């Protein structure tokens, strides 16, 4: 089995026995997995092989490059601030000064540290082992669940789907996401993927092609090669023959359509395509949104809502709520809008619930009253802070009271949409800490990764050791940004840490010679940190490529270990690794995770940002705070509580179990874990 499939299964705590043979040394291999990685095999114990030891080592990082200070953290604290500064200056002189990045650099001043035997308490990881045949069936389930979702998937998930199609000849019978269908159509150049699209989606295809093949984000300035023009032409012809020409929706991008048709020198091949050309080049605009805007301009809110609902569905009303409600001039109009918010699209409702539950009304003329807008494009998070002129010209603003009313209406609709879809469900209370996978397109994948906003409590007596390591690039920086109650920031990176090392926070040194392998670490002792920096509420960990490159052009992994305050063993200890994931976004900046110092919680962020920033701390992180409270708005526990016809306390009585614990269940009972993102997405879209 290919590595991409084994990697995907490992993220779900599954090993694959490729030969489907019993191992003569299964007991010894199980013992080694337990001793080295704290892995317990709960199913398929007779299928364990010695190869799985090597594979687990690769996934969890047994051979990670040493940091600048090999005796981290003790040796870092033992040096004076002047010694640390001199150490780094000598290193910089050798690397950036002389241009010699051939060998990983290390301290010339640190003392030798005598290490003790590993003696830290760490959690057991439960894994199962499957035959290759069973693994292929499991992978098919993952593919089908991902294809059933309306939300965009991340790059790793998409690559997995493509490789599965190629390797096993999988025929895609259903693809709900337009974004997914466009990518498949573009990558496979098989026009039959257009069966999942309408004519109006051709603009999505042209936009994706323009970015991915030409790195051009402006669809109004096309310069496609002849083969790409011919392909778009063939898709238009295919859709016109299939009678998928939704002209009303095409009108919404009339100007872009006109430019595209001109650029590809399009000539109609039938009556349907001739009508498309005539309408896109004509003066009239018969789109639903044109009629909607006409009603809005006339201040006929009720007519505007009905036009939108009839022409585009309730989802379109939901997506334009701010705009519509900000124009309402009476309580009756507001009531009319909320009465027509009903929708069977649970994902849209969940998105809006999260938006309005964290909504804050910001006065236009307050100092620093600019709002921050986030949007995802090409699987990267783009952030825009409102300019002064935009702030003064605000129109779509509603009150916090109105937002509260919307939340109640959305929750009522959600309960109606999802009510009783499942039978008896047992839900582990720990699932209240796990967020729903709503915005995972900008995320990276790997072992231990959870949806953005999920929380993991940090045990007393433990510290966080965050890490990053890399190859094929000279310098990646791991930084920590503190966020105070007033929103101000405090940066912890080498340029600020060389004279501030302490028991509260320790940095391993700035490694800058890592083309063949480099690493950096932070140790955070939450208790001591709160004492030393009482005004800091949150810590955000960031990775950025200092070298002139992006993450997708190198090899970079990141994650964290949960270590004893007085730790033992090596700097990097696989037994204590809670997560290890690949950072592969096509940018130079990524938010990894955060710590809520008051709650002593680890918070998942995992966001690839559309940024060319080479240094952390130069941009505002205030917009990240809305992720910190996502689980209070909706979480996996509450979601499955809506789905279950009955929530049972006894796991033995359940028909579906939602838990990360190893529990015995009756035959045929489905167990859903926090890592089963694909299955949760399928339930969200069912």
XYZ file of C-alpha atoms in Angstrom:
686
model
C 0.000 0.000 0.000
C 1.244 3.473 -0.849
C 2.542 5.781 1.877
C -0.202 8.399 1.410
C -2.841 5.814 2.360
C -0.898 4.418 5.298
C -0.326 7.977 6.531
C -4.029 8.742 6.294
C -4.910 5.638 8.292
C -2.249 6.366 10.925
C -4.014 9.687 11.622
C -6.999 7.519 12.554
C -4.845 5.259 14.760
C -4.729 2.375 12.285
C -1.737 0.298 11.142
C -1.848 -1.751 7.927
C -0.475 -5.262 7.573
C 0.275 -5.184 3.859
C 1.135 -8.852 3.509
C -1.974 -9.962 5.459
C 0.234 -12.465 7.239
C 0.749 -13.203 10.885
C 4.086 -12.024 12.181
C 6.341 -14.541 13.896
C 7.451 -11.734 16.190
C 4.068 -10.105 16.824
C 4.468 -10.174 20.607
C 7.945 -8.595 20.469
C 6.731 -5.931 18.037
C 3.752 -5.058 20.264
C 6.095 -4.787 23.237
C 8.426 -2.444 21.301
C 5.517 -0.220 20.203
C 4.385 0.079 23.807
C 7.866 0.769 25.168
C 8.951 3.270 22.485
C 5.696 5.048 21.654
C 3.169 4.082 24.353
C 1.058 2.437 21.608
C -1.375 -0.277 22.711
C -2.835 -2.559 20.034
C -6.527 -3.137 20.776
C -7.467 -5.024 17.582
C -5.483 -7.167 15.175
C -2.656 -7.953 17.582
C -1.600 -11.030 15.593
C -1.036 -8.824 12.519
C 1.600 -6.586 14.135
C 4.977 -6.594 12.344
C 8.405 -5.130 13.077
C 7.916 -2.750 10.133
C 5.258 -0.933 12.174
C 7.946 0.096 14.686
C 9.882 1.877 11.956
C 6.700 3.408 10.563
C 5.512 4.741 13.943
C 8.992 6.183 14.464
C 8.728 8.029 11.163
C 5.275 9.403 11.978
C 6.005 10.442 15.567
C 9.543 11.660 14.944
C 12.071 9.332 16.515
C 14.977 10.903 14.581
C 14.304 14.633 14.836
C 17.257 17.031 14.226
C 18.855 18.340 17.415
C 18.138 21.970 18.344
C 20.774 24.688 18.599
C 21.193 23.923 22.325
C 21.472 20.144 22.531
C 20.937 20.222 26.295
C 17.639 22.130 26.067
C 16.196 23.348 28.377
C 18.788 23.090 31.187
C 21.789 24.226 29.140
C 19.909 27.289 27.868
C 19.147 28.530 31.364
C 22.687 27.815 32.631
C 24.247 30.297 30.196
C 24.267 34.022 30.927
C 22.347 36.312 28.607
C 25.657 37.605 27.178
C 26.818 34.060 26.464
C 23.553 33.265 24.691
C 23.840 36.407 22.593
C 27.471 35.677 21.683
C 26.556 32.083 20.812
C 23.903 33.212 18.353
C 26.057 35.988 16.863
C 28.797 33.456 16.091
C 26.182 31.210 14.521
C 24.714 34.021 12.389
C 28.193 35.065 11.270
C 28.894 31.540 10.080
C 25.572 31.028 8.316
C 24.143 34.313 7.052
C 27.529 36.068 7.193
C 29.625 33.435 5.398
C 26.710 31.772 3.633
C 27.606 28.332 4.985
C 24.428 26.355 5.668
C 26.012 22.984 4.964
C 25.912 21.660 8.539
C 23.406 22.192 11.368
C 24.820 24.751 13.802
C 25.034 24.217 17.548
C 26.138 26.191 20.585
C 29.859 26.501 21.231
C 29.408 27.609 24.853
C 26.875 25.257 26.442
C 27.986 22.696 29.014
C 27.419 18.966 28.661
C 24.153 17.866 30.289
C 23.916 14.452 31.937
C 20.529 12.996 31.036
C 18.588 10.626 33.260
C 16.521 7.677 32.104
C 13.050 8.518 30.832
C 10.613 8.468 33.730
C 7.570 10.548 32.759
C 3.927 9.586 32.895
C 2.256 9.731 29.503
C -1.022 8.579 28.001
C -1.469 5.279 26.201
C -2.423 5.497 22.514
C -4.899 2.880 21.293
C -4.273 1.574 17.760
C -5.739 -1.210 15.668
C -4.181 -3.243 12.852
C -6.008 -4.050 9.612
C -5.299 -6.275 6.658
C -4.690 -4.398 3.418
C -8.058 -5.524 2.057
C -9.917 -4.156 5.083
C -7.838 -0.973 4.972
C -8.837 -0.312 1.344
C -12.506 -0.615 2.346
C -11.968 1.780 5.251
C -10.277 4.275 2.921
C -13.281 4.065 0.581
C -15.518 5.065 3.514
C -13.323 8.106 4.163
C -13.440 9.097 0.479
C -17.227 8.782 0.277
C -17.747 10.760 3.478
C -15.472 13.560 2.235
C -17.261 13.672 -1.133
C -20.615 13.920 0.676
C -19.598 17.150 2.419
C -20.395 20.666 1.253
C -17.401 22.234 3.032
C -14.037 22.571 1.220
C -11.465 20.003 2.338
C -7.800 20.708 3.060
C -4.955 19.920 0.669
C -4.050 16.616 2.346
C -7.629 15.361 2.201
C -7.981 16.402 -1.434
C -4.680 14.751 -2.430
C -5.818 11.593 -0.641
C -9.066 11.524 -2.664
C -7.225 12.026 -5.966
C -4.678 9.311 -5.226
C -7.411 6.888 -4.175
C -9.242 7.502 -7.458
C -6.060 6.830 -9.429
C -4.820 3.847 -7.425
C -8.070 1.915 -7.075
C -10.028 3.137 -10.118
C -12.701 4.616 -7.864
C -15.687 6.016 -9.769
C -17.043 9.196 -8.177
C -20.825 8.883 -8.070
C -21.493 11.790 -5.760
C -19.674 15.071 -5.141
C -21.660 17.633 -3.184
C -19.030 20.368 -2.890
C -18.756 22.611 -5.951
C -15.190 23.487 -4.985
C -14.244 19.806 -4.888
C -15.897 19.090 -8.249
C -14.069 22.021 -9.863
C -10.701 20.766 -8.580
C -11.365 17.216 -9.755
C -12.449 18.495 -13.152
C -9.311 20.600 -13.448
C -6.879 17.901 -12.254
C -8.292 14.924 -14.143
C -9.455 16.869 -17.204
C -12.385 14.469 -17.351
C -15.424 16.418 -18.466
C -17.756 13.978 -16.704
C -16.892 15.653 -13.372
C -18.950 18.543 -14.746
C -22.002 16.398 -13.943
C -21.693 17.779 -10.410
C -21.681 21.391 -11.655
C -23.972 23.882 -13.357
C -23.034 26.339 -16.099
C -22.595 29.165 -13.581
C -19.803 27.126 -11.927
C -17.599 27.513 -15.019
C -16.465 30.812 -13.502
C -15.225 28.856 -10.449
C -13.328 26.571 -12.832
C -11.695 29.498 -14.652
C -10.788 31.169 -11.355
C -9.220 27.978 -9.949
C -7.321 27.352 -13.172
C -6.117 30.943 -13.277
C -4.684 30.666 -9.765
C -3.331 27.125 -9.692
C -1.704 27.093 -13.125
C -0.764 30.763 -13.482
C -0.686 32.032 -9.858
C -2.990 34.850 -10.949
C -5.770 35.783 -8.493
C -7.488 38.286 -10.801
C -9.943 36.481 -13.033
C -10.563 39.712 -14.960
C -7.016 39.505 -16.305
C -6.874 36.114 -17.980
C -3.956 34.935 -20.073
C -4.660 31.222 -20.473
C -2.757 28.883 -22.744
C -4.556 27.530 -25.773
C -5.017 24.030 -24.260
C -6.711 25.533 -21.200
C -9.005 27.676 -23.350
C -10.012 24.560 -25.281
C -10.739 22.690 -22.057
C -13.027 25.419 -20.709
C -14.753 25.490 -24.093
C -15.342 21.720 -23.907
C -16.862 22.069 -20.416
C -19.240 24.828 -21.574
C -20.308 22.671 -24.530
C -20.791 19.626 -22.296
C -22.972 21.547 -19.839
C -25.028 23.117 -22.608
C -25.715 19.664 -24.081
C -26.593 18.380 -20.620
C -29.068 21.256 -20.273
C -27.306 22.484 -17.106
C -27.386 26.069 -18.274
C -28.708 27.972 -15.246
C -28.843 31.355 -16.973
C -30.235 33.267 -14.011
C -27.228 32.335 -11.916
C -24.846 33.109 -14.787
C -26.154 36.679 -14.773
C -24.604 37.159 -11.323
C -21.132 37.103 -12.922
C -22.200 38.692 -16.203
C -19.131 40.913 -16.674
C -16.728 38.073 -15.844
C -18.599 35.753 -18.200
C -18.351 38.301 -20.976
C -14.588 38.573 -20.502
C -14.143 34.780 -20.338
C -16.158 34.118 -23.511
C -14.109 36.745 -25.335
C -10.805 35.356 -24.028
C -11.495 31.753 -25.117
C -12.980 32.926 -28.471
C -16.138 30.982 -27.740
C -18.544 30.034 -30.552
C -21.930 28.496 -29.669
C -22.519 24.880 -30.652
C -26.250 24.647 -29.970
C -29.301 26.685 -29.064
C -28.536 26.603 -25.319
C -24.979 27.902 -25.649
C -26.162 30.525 -28.187
C -28.644 31.768 -25.578
C -25.837 31.913 -23.003
C -23.659 34.069 -25.279
C -26.561 36.339 -26.170
C -27.521 36.905 -22.525
C -23.969 37.448 -21.245
C -23.211 39.967 -24.011
C -26.555 41.742 -23.801
C -27.447 44.765 -21.679
C -30.104 43.190 -19.474
C -29.413 41.478 -16.167
C -32.075 39.024 -15.069
C -30.247 37.569 -12.086
C -32.030 36.875 -8.826
C -29.675 39.259 -7.059
C -30.511 42.058 -9.506
C -34.201 41.714 -8.602
C -33.239 41.431 -4.937
C -31.187 44.643 -5.069
C -34.031 46.433 -6.840
C -36.413 45.531 -4.003
C -33.821 46.526 -1.392
C -33.306 49.901 -3.095
C -37.075 50.420 -2.931
C -36.937 49.544 0.806
C -39.350 46.688 0.201
C -37.695 44.250 2.595
C -40.407 41.627 2.392
C -40.339 41.532 -1.401
C -36.525 41.320 -1.333
C -36.623 38.348 1.028
C -39.222 36.500 -1.045
C -37.320 37.123 -4.302
C -34.161 35.736 -2.744
C -35.878 32.774 -1.112
C -37.802 31.792 -4.233
C -34.882 32.236 -6.608
C -31.931 31.005 -4.519
C -33.407 29.241 -1.515
C -33.398 29.952 2.218
C -29.617 29.610 2.322
C -29.274 32.815 0.292
C -31.478 34.657 2.792
C -29.248 33.400 5.594
C -26.054 34.502 3.835
C -27.406 38.030 3.437
C -28.922 38.455 6.894
C -26.748 41.379 8.000
C -27.488 43.306 4.835
C -31.232 42.645 5.026
C -31.689 43.250 8.749
C -29.618 46.437 8.729
C -32.224 47.907 6.332
C -35.271 46.879 8.362
C -37.168 49.908 9.653
C -39.691 48.145 11.878
C -39.959 45.270 14.306
C -42.502 43.704 11.935
C -39.933 43.623 9.121
C -37.375 41.977 11.414
C -39.969 39.389 12.444
C -40.798 38.724 8.775
C -37.131 38.078 8.014
C -36.639 35.697 10.946
C -39.823 33.837 9.977
C -38.292 33.126 6.544
C -34.898 31.996 7.784
C -35.950 28.360 7.801
C -33.473 26.153 5.991
C -32.722 22.461 5.720
C -29.025 23.225 5.155
C -27.543 22.411 8.543
C -24.013 23.463 7.611
C -25.102 26.993 6.658
C -27.068 27.236 9.912
C -24.048 26.098 11.926
C -21.837 28.662 10.199
C -24.253 31.471 10.980
C -24.721 30.349 14.569
C -20.965 30.623 15.114
C -20.892 34.020 13.438
C -23.732 35.586 15.427
C -22.894 33.948 18.749
C -19.606 35.878 18.760
C -21.012 39.024 17.156
C -19.943 42.340 18.663
C -21.484 45.667 17.778
C -18.606 48.118 17.220
C -19.334 51.854 17.166
C -18.320 53.547 13.923
C -16.419 56.460 15.455
C -14.725 54.735 18.356
C -10.958 54.819 18.354
C -9.660 51.581 16.837
C -13.221 50.539 15.961
C -12.219 48.829 12.744
C -13.586 45.343 12.221
C -11.487 42.449 10.956
C -12.853 40.288 8.168
C -11.645 36.762 7.410
C -12.264 34.804 4.260
C -10.833 31.673 2.712
C -9.600 31.589 -0.848
C -7.443 28.955 -2.488
C -7.158 27.118 0.854
C -5.514 30.048 2.638
C -6.935 32.385 5.248
C -6.973 36.012 4.127
C -7.469 38.744 6.730
C -8.660 42.270 5.985
C -8.855 45.032 8.575
C -11.426 47.703 7.848
C -9.981 50.996 6.629
C -11.170 54.340 8.027
C -13.168 55.097 4.858
C -14.792 51.652 4.939
C -15.669 52.166 8.595
C -17.378 55.497 7.934
C -19.341 54.018 5.022
C -20.613 51.016 6.977
C -24.127 49.959 6.131
C -24.606 46.323 7.079
C -24.470 46.674 10.865
C -26.961 45.118 13.272
C -27.316 45.402 17.030
C -26.140 42.767 19.500
C -29.767 42.324 20.582
C -30.736 41.478 17.009
C -27.806 39.029 16.840
C -29.121 37.306 19.987
C -32.574 36.947 18.411
C -30.963 35.467 15.314
C -29.052 32.946 17.399
C -32.239 31.717 19.028
C -33.992 31.419 15.657
C -31.010 29.547 14.159
C -30.795 27.148 17.116
C -34.501 26.384 16.779
C -34.033 25.690 13.067
C -30.979 23.497 13.771
C -32.883 21.339 16.245
C -35.592 20.921 13.641
C -33.110 19.956 10.893
C -31.092 17.407 12.874
C -33.682 16.110 15.352
C -33.813 12.360 15.829
C -31.762 11.296 12.797
C -30.008 8.656 14.900
C -31.268 6.145 17.433
C -29.805 5.634 20.902
C -26.543 7.543 21.232
C -23.921 7.435 23.970
C -21.762 10.596 24.061
C -18.647 10.915 26.173
C -18.810 14.225 28.128
C -15.199 14.851 26.970
C -16.667 15.567 23.516
C -17.835 18.921 24.844
C -14.221 20.012 24.293
C -14.146 18.985 20.615
C -15.230 21.517 17.982
C -17.070 20.726 14.756
C -14.911 20.682 11.573
C -16.354 23.826 10.011
C -13.346 25.569 8.428
C -10.744 22.894 7.845
C -9.789 23.915 4.276
C -6.914 26.069 5.586
C -5.630 23.421 7.988
C -2.750 20.929 7.942
C -3.098 17.217 8.672
C -1.303 14.736 10.877
C -1.547 12.512 13.919
C -3.496 14.036 16.808
C -4.986 16.933 14.826
C -8.433 18.126 15.952
C -10.842 20.690 14.442
C -10.092 24.357 15.025
C -11.275 25.591 18.420
C -11.031 22.166 20.120
C -9.522 22.202 23.603
C -7.355 19.758 25.560
C -6.815 20.331 29.263
C -3.176 20.512 30.378
C -2.658 18.279 33.399
C -1.280 19.730 36.598
C 2.457 19.165 36.870
C 2.868 19.212 33.099
C 4.354 21.749 30.689
C 3.905 22.259 26.969
C 6.933 21.624 24.784
C 6.083 23.011 21.342
C 8.320 21.988 18.461
C 8.965 22.481 14.782
C 11.543 20.799 12.589
C 12.331 21.033 8.900
C 14.377 20.083 5.861
C 15.136 21.665 2.474
C 15.064 25.225 3.780
C 17.577 27.286 5.758
C 15.423 28.833 8.467
C 11.956 28.348 9.911
C 11.106 30.267 13.081
C 8.882 29.079 15.910
C 7.462 32.028 17.837
C 4.981 32.673 20.626
C 2.740 35.738 20.769
C 1.086 36.701 24.053
C -2.361 38.347 23.890
C -3.366 40.602 26.786
C -6.899 41.375 27.948
C -6.893 44.709 26.081
C -5.912 42.964 22.832
C -2.308 44.165 22.843
C 0.430 41.693 21.982
C 3.751 40.617 23.437
C 6.182 38.677 21.272
C 8.353 35.808 22.467
C 10.932 34.881 19.819
C 14.717 34.771 19.690
C 15.051 38.528 19.218
C 13.184 38.994 22.525
C 14.109 35.770 24.304
C 17.921 35.789 24.288
C 17.989 37.614 27.650
C 14.650 36.438 29.117
C 15.014 32.664 29.505
C 13.377 31.381 32.699
C 11.452 28.493 34.228
C 8.288 30.147 32.873
C 9.347 30.110 29.219
C 12.473 28.718 27.583
C 13.445 28.924 23.906
C 15.906 26.476 22.363
C 17.799 28.995 20.256
C 17.434 30.230 16.684
C 18.542 27.455 14.328
C 19.478 28.868 10.913
C 21.397 26.099 9.190
C 18.775 23.538 8.626
C 18.756 22.765 4.911
C 19.544 19.171 5.870
C 17.542 19.368 9.081
C 16.936 21.894 11.840
C 14.594 22.234 14.820
C 13.327 24.725 17.399
C 11.468 24.295 20.700
C 9.587 26.283 23.322
C 8.917 25.110 26.874
C 5.962 26.772 28.605
C 5.287 26.146 32.290
C 1.724 27.542 32.608
C 1.860 28.013 36.395
C 5.163 29.917 36.364
C 4.174 31.837 33.249
C 1.013 33.180 34.893
C 3.137 34.389 37.808
C 5.761 36.056 35.620
C 3.364 37.552 33.011
C 0.020 38.022 34.838
C -1.435 40.334 32.185
C -1.107 37.769 29.351
C -4.287 35.727 28.827
C -3.450 33.640 25.768
C -0.325 32.373 24.035
C -0.425 31.789 20.268
C 2.259 29.637 18.612
C 3.269 30.518 15.051
C 5.548 29.054 12.409
C 7.004 31.269 9.713
C 9.528 30.647 6.949
C 12.258 33.249 7.360
C 14.003 32.058 4.187
C 12.511 33.252 0.915
C 10.257 30.219 0.453
C 6.847 28.828 1.378
C 5.904 25.793 3.449
C 4.823 23.754 0.426
C 8.325 24.111 -1.029
C 10.075 22.508 1.953
C 9.454 19.827 4.575
C 8.131 21.146 7.874
C 6.471 19.407 10.798
C 5.116 20.921 13.979
C 3.350 19.808 17.117
C 3.657 19.608 20.874
C 4.624 17.251 23.666
C 3.176 17.153 27.156
C 6.203 16.853 29.465
C 6.749 16.687 33.200
C 7.845 19.979 34.751
C 11.059 18.233 35.801
C 11.475 16.259 32.604
C 13.860 13.449 31.841
C 15.038 11.739 28.686
C 15.820 13.415 25.379
C 14.745 16.838 24.117
C 12.358 15.093 21.726
C 10.564 12.134 23.278
C 8.028 10.350 20.986
C 6.155 8.851 23.959
C 5.021 12.310 25.006
C 4.062 13.615 21.538
C 0.397 14.614 21.550
C 0.366 15.703 17.915
C 2.730 15.858 14.971
C 1.511 17.319 11.701
C 2.897 18.557 8.393
C 2.717 22.288 7.664
C 2.327 22.502 3.890
C 0.342 25.660 3.093
C 1.448 27.754 0.098
C 2.425 30.711 2.281
C 5.164 31.696 4.723
C 3.007 31.951 7.845
C 0.933 29.483 9.884
C -0.837 29.660 13.249
C -0.313 26.357 15.061
C -2.132 26.352 18.412
C -2.733 28.432 21.536
C -2.796 28.135 25.326
C -5.596 29.574 27.456
C -3.577 30.398 30.580
C -6.587 30.932 32.861
C -8.249 27.631 31.970
C -4.906 25.831 31.483
C -6.204 24.553 28.137
C -4.474 23.824 24.867
C -6.515 25.253 21.911
C -6.289 24.034 18.334
C -5.809 26.735 15.654
C -4.022 25.091 12.687
C -4.477 27.925 10.161
C -2.405 28.569 7.057
C -2.523 32.325 6.488
C -2.235 34.053 3.121
C 0.848 35.997 4.119
C 4.405 36.655 2.985
C 5.470 37.832 6.464
C 8.960 36.538 7.261
C 8.810 37.588 10.933
C 6.133 36.846 13.541
C 4.667 39.612 15.684
C 4.234 42.102 12.847
C 0.517 41.417 12.324
C -2.482 41.585 14.653
C -3.799 38.316 16.075
C -6.981 39.762 17.574
C -9.197 37.997 15.044
C -8.028 34.610 16.372
C -9.823 35.110 19.688
C -13.178 34.116 18.169
C -11.785 30.593 17.733
C -11.069 30.402 21.451
C -14.762 30.110 22.384
C -16.098 28.011 19.508
C -16.902 24.995 21.666
C -19.148 27.143 23.885
C -21.283 27.869 20.798
C -21.405 24.341 19.385
C -19.376 21.203 19.959
C -19.463 17.517 19.066
C -21.391 16.642 22.242
C -24.189 19.145 21.529
C -24.272 18.231 17.850
C -24.841 14.521 18.466
C -27.293 15.400 21.234
C -29.456 16.940 18.509
C -29.017 13.918 16.225
C -29.896 11.249 18.780
C -33.485 10.238 19.337
C -32.353 9.185 22.811
C -29.121 10.000 24.678
C -28.153 7.090 26.904
C -25.731 7.003 29.847
C -25.010 3.298 29.482
C -22.611 2.623 26.579
C -23.878 -0.975 26.402
C -27.349 0.266 25.397
C -26.115 2.547 22.592
C -26.549 2.089 18.850
C -23.904 4.752 18.183
C -21.066 5.714 20.526
C -19.195 9.034 20.364
C -16.037 8.677 22.426
C -12.248 8.571 22.306
C -12.056 6.000 25.079
C -11.424 2.333 24.431
C -14.804 0.813 25.350
C -16.418 -2.503 24.644
C -19.470 -2.297 22.419
C -21.983 -4.675 20.918
C -21.379 -5.972 17.409
C -22.608 -3.527 14.771
C -22.383 -0.474 17.041
C -20.599 2.400 15.294
C -17.938 4.206 17.324
C -17.140 7.792 16.304
C -13.976 9.434 17.639
C -12.771 13.020 17.618
C -10.343 12.174 14.791
C -13.169 10.861 12.578
C -13.573 14.188 10.804
C -14.909 12.555 7.646
C -17.760 10.803 9.469
C -18.709 13.901 11.446
C -18.777 15.908 8.201
C -21.079 13.304 6.670
C -23.506 13.655 9.603
C -23.339 17.464 9.333
C -24.305 17.248 5.654
C -26.850 14.441 5.945
